[in-house]
mmCIF file with all atom_site columns, C-alpha atoms in Angstrom:
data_model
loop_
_atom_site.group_PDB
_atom_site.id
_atom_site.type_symbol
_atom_site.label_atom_id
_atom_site.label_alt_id
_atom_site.label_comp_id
_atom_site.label_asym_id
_atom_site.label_entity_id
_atom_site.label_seq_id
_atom_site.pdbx_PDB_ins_code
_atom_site.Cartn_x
_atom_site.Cartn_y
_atom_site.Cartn_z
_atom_site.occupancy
_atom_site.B_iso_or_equiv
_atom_site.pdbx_formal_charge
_atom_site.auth_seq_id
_atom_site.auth_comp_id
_atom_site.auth_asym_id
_atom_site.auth_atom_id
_atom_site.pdbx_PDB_model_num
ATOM 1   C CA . UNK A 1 1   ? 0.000   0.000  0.000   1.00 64.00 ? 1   UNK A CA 1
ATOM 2   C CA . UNK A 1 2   ? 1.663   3.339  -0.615  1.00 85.00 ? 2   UNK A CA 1
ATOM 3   C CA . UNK A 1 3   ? 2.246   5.801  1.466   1.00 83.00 ? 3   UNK A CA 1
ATOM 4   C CA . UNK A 1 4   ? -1.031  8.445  -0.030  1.00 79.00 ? 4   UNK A CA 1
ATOM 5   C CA . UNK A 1 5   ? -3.629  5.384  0.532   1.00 84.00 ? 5   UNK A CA 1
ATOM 6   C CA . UNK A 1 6   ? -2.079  4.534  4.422   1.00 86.00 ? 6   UNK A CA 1
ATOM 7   C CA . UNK A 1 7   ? -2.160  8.621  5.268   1.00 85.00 ? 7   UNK A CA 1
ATOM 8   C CA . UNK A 1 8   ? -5.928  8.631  3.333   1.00 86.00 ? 8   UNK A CA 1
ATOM 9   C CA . UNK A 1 9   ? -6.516  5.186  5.552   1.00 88.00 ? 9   UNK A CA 1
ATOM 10  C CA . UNK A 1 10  ? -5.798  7.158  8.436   1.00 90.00 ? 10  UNK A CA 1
ATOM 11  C CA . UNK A 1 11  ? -7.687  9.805  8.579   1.00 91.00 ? 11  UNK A CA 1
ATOM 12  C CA . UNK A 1 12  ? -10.892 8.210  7.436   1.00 89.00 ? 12  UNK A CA 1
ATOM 13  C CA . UNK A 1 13  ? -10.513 6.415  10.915  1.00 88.00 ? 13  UNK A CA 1
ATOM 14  C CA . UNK A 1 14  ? -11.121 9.430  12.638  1.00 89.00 ? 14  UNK A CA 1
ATOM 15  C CA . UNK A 1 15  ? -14.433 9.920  14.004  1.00 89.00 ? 15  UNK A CA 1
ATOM 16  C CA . UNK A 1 16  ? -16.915 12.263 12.186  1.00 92.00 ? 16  UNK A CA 1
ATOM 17  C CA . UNK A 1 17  ? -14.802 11.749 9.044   1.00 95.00 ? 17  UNK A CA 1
ATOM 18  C CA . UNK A 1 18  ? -17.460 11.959 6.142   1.00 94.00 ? 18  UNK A CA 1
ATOM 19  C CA . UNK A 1 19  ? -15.019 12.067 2.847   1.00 95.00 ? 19  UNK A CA 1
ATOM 20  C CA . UNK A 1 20  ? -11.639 12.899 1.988   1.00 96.00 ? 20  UNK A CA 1
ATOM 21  C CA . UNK A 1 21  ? -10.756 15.059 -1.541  1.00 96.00 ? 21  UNK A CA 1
ATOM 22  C CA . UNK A 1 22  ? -7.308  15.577 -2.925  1.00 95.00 ? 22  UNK A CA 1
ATOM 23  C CA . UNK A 1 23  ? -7.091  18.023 -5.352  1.00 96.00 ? 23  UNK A CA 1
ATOM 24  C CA . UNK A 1 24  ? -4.092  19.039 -7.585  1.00 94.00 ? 24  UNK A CA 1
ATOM 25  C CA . UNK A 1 25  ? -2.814  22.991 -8.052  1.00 88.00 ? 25  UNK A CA 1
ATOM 26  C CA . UNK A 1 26  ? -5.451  23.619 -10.676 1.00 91.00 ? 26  UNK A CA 1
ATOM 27  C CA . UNK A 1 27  ? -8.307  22.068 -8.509  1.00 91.00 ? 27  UNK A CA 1
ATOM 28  C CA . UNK A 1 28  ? -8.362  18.873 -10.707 1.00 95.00 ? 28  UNK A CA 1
ATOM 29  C CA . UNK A 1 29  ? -9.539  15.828 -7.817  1.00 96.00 ? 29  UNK A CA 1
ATOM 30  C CA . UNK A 1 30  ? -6.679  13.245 -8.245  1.00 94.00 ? 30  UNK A CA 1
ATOM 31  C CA . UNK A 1 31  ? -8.281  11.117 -5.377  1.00 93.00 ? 31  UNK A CA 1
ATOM 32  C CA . UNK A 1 32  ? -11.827 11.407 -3.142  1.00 94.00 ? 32  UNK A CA 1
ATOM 33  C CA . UNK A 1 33  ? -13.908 8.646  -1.219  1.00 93.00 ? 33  UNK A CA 1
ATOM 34  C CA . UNK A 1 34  ? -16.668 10.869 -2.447  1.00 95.00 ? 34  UNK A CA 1
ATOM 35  C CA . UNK A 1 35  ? -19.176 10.157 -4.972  1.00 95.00 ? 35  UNK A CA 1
ATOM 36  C CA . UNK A 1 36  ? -18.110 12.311 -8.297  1.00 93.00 ? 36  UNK A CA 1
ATOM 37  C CA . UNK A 1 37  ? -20.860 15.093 -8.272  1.00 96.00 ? 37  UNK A CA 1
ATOM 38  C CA . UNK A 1 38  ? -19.477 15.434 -4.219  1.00 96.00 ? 38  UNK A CA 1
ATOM 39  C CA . UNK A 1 39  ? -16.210 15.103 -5.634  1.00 96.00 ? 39  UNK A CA 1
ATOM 40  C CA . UNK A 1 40  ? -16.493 17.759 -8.472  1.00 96.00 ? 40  UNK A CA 1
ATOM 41  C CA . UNK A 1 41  ? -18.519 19.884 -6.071  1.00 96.00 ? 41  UNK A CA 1
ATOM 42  C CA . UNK A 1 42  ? -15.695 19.837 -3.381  1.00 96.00 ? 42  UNK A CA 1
ATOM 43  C CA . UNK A 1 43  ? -12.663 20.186 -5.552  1.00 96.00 ? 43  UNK A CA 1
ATOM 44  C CA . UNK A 1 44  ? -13.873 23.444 -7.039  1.00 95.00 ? 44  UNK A CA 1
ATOM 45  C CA . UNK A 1 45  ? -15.278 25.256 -4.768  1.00 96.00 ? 45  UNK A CA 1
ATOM 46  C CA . UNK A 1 46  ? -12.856 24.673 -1.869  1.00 96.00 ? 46  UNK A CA 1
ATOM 47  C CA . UNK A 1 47  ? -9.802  24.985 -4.141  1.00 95.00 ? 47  UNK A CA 1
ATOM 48  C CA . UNK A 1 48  ? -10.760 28.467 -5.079  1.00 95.00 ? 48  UNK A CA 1
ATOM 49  C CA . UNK A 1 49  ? -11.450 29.454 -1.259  1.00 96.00 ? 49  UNK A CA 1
ATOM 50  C CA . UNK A 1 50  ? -8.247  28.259 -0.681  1.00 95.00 ? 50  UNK A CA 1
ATOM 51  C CA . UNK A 1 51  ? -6.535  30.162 -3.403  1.00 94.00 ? 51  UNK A CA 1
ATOM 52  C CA . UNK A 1 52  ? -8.235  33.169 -2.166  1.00 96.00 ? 52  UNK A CA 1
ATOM 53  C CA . UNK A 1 53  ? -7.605  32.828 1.868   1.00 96.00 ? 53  UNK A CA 1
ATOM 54  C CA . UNK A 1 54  ? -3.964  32.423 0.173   1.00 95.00 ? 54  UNK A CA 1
ATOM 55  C CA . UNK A 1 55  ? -4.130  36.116 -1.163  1.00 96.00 ? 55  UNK A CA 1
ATOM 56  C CA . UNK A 1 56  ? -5.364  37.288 1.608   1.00 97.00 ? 56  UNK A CA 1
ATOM 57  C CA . UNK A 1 57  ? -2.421  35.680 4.043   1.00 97.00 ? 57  UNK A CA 1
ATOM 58  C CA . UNK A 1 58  ? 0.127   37.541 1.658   1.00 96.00 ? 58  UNK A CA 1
ATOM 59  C CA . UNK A 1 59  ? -1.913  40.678 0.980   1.00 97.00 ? 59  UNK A CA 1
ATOM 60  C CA . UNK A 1 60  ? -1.809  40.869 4.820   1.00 97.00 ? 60  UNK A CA 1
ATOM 61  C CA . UNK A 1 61  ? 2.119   40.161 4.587   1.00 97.00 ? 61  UNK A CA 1
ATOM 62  C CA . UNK A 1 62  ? 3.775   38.893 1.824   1.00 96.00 ? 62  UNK A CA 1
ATOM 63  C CA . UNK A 1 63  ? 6.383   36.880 3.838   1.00 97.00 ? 63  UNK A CA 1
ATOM 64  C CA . UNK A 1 64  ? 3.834   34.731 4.752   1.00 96.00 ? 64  UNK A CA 1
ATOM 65  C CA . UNK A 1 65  ? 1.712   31.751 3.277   1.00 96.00 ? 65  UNK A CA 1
ATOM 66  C CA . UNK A 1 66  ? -1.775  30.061 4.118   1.00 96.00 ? 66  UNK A CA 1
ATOM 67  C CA . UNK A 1 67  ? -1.028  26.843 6.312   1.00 96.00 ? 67  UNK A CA 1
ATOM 68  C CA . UNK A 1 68  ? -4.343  25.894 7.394   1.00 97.00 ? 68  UNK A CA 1
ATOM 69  C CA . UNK A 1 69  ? -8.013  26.913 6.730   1.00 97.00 ? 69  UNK A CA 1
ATOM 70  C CA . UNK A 1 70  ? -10.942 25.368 9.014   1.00 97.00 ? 70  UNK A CA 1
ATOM 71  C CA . UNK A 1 71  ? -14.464 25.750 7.749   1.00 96.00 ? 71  UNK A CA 1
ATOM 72  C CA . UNK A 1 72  ? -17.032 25.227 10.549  1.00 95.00 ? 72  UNK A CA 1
ATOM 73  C CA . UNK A 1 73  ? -20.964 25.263 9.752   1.00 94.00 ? 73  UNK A CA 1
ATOM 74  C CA . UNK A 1 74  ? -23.536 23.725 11.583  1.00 92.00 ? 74  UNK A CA 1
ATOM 75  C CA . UNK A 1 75  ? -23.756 20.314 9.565   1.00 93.00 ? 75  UNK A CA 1
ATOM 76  C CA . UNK A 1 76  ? -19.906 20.060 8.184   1.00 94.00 ? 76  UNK A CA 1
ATOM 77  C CA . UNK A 1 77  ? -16.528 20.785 9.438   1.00 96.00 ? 77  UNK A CA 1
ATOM 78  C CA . UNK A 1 78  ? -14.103 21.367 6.227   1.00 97.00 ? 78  UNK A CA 1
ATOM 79  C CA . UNK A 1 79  ? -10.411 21.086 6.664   1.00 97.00 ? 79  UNK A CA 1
ATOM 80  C CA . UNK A 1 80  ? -8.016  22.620 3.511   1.00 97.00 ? 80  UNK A CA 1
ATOM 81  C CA . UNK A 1 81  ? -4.719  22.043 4.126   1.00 96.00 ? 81  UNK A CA 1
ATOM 82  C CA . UNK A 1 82  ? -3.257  23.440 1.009   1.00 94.00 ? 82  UNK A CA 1
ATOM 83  C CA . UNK A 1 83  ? 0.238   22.331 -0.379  1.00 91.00 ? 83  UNK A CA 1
ATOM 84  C CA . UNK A 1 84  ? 2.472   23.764 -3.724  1.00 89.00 ? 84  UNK A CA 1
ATOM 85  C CA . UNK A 1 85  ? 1.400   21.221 -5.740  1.00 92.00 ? 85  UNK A CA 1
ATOM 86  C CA . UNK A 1 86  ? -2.078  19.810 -3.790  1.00 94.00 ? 86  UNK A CA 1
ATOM 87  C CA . UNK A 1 87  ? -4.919  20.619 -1.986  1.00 96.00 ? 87  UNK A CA 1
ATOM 88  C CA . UNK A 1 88  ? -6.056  18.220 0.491   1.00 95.00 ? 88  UNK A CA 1
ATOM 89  C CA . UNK A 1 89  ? -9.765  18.752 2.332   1.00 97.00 ? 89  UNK A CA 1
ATOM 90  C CA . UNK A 1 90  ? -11.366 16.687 4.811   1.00 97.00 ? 90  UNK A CA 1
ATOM 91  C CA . UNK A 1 91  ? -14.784 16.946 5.623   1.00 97.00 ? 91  UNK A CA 1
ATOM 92  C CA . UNK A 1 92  ? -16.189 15.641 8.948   1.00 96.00 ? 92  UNK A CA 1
ATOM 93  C CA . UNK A 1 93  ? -19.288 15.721 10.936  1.00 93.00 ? 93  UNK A CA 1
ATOM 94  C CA . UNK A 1 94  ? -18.547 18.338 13.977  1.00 88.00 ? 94  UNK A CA 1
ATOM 95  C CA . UNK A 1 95  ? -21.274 16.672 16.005  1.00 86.00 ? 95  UNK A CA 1
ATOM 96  C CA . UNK A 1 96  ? -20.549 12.735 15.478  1.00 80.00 ? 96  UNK A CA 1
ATOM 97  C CA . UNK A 1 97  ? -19.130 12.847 19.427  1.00 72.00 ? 97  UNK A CA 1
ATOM 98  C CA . UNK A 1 98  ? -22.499 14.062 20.560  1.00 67.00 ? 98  UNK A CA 1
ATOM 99  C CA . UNK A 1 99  ? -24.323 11.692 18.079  1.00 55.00 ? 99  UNK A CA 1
ATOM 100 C CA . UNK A 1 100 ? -23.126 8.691  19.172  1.00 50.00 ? 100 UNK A CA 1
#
């Protein structure tokens, strides 16, 4: 198994996890345990949030770069953690403790 499908193994063990989306630089999904509308839906619209919290990190200062994003709304937690050449966003249920 390589080392992308142990580290995507990983974190769908987490509780709440609901889907994991990897996208490249362009927002092109390379890899999702989403359906492919999901997928699509994802890949775009998160890839160009992330491209834009990016401008705003450096517009701020431009010695410094986005890490980290964390998207909280009442049914979905989204997590961007945005790389040079990917994008990877996990989506979890922020109330699966309380649920079960």
């Amino acid at each position: 198994m390589s080392e992308v499908e142990e580290t995507i193994n990983r974190i769908r063990t987490h509780k709440g996890v609901t889907g994991i989306v990897i996208v490249n630089s362009e927002g092109v999904p390379i890899r999702s345990t989403f359906e492919s509308k999901q997928t699509l839906q994802y890949s775009a619209l998160i890839s160009q949030l992330a491209t834009k919290a990016r401008g705003v990190v450096r517009d701020l200062d431009p010695q410094n770069d986005l890490t980290f994003l964390r998207i909280r709304s009442k049914k979905h937690e989204i997590m961007v953690a945005p790389d040079r050449e990917y994008i990877l966003i996990v989506i979890q249920d922020p109330n699966a403790d309380q649920n079960s």
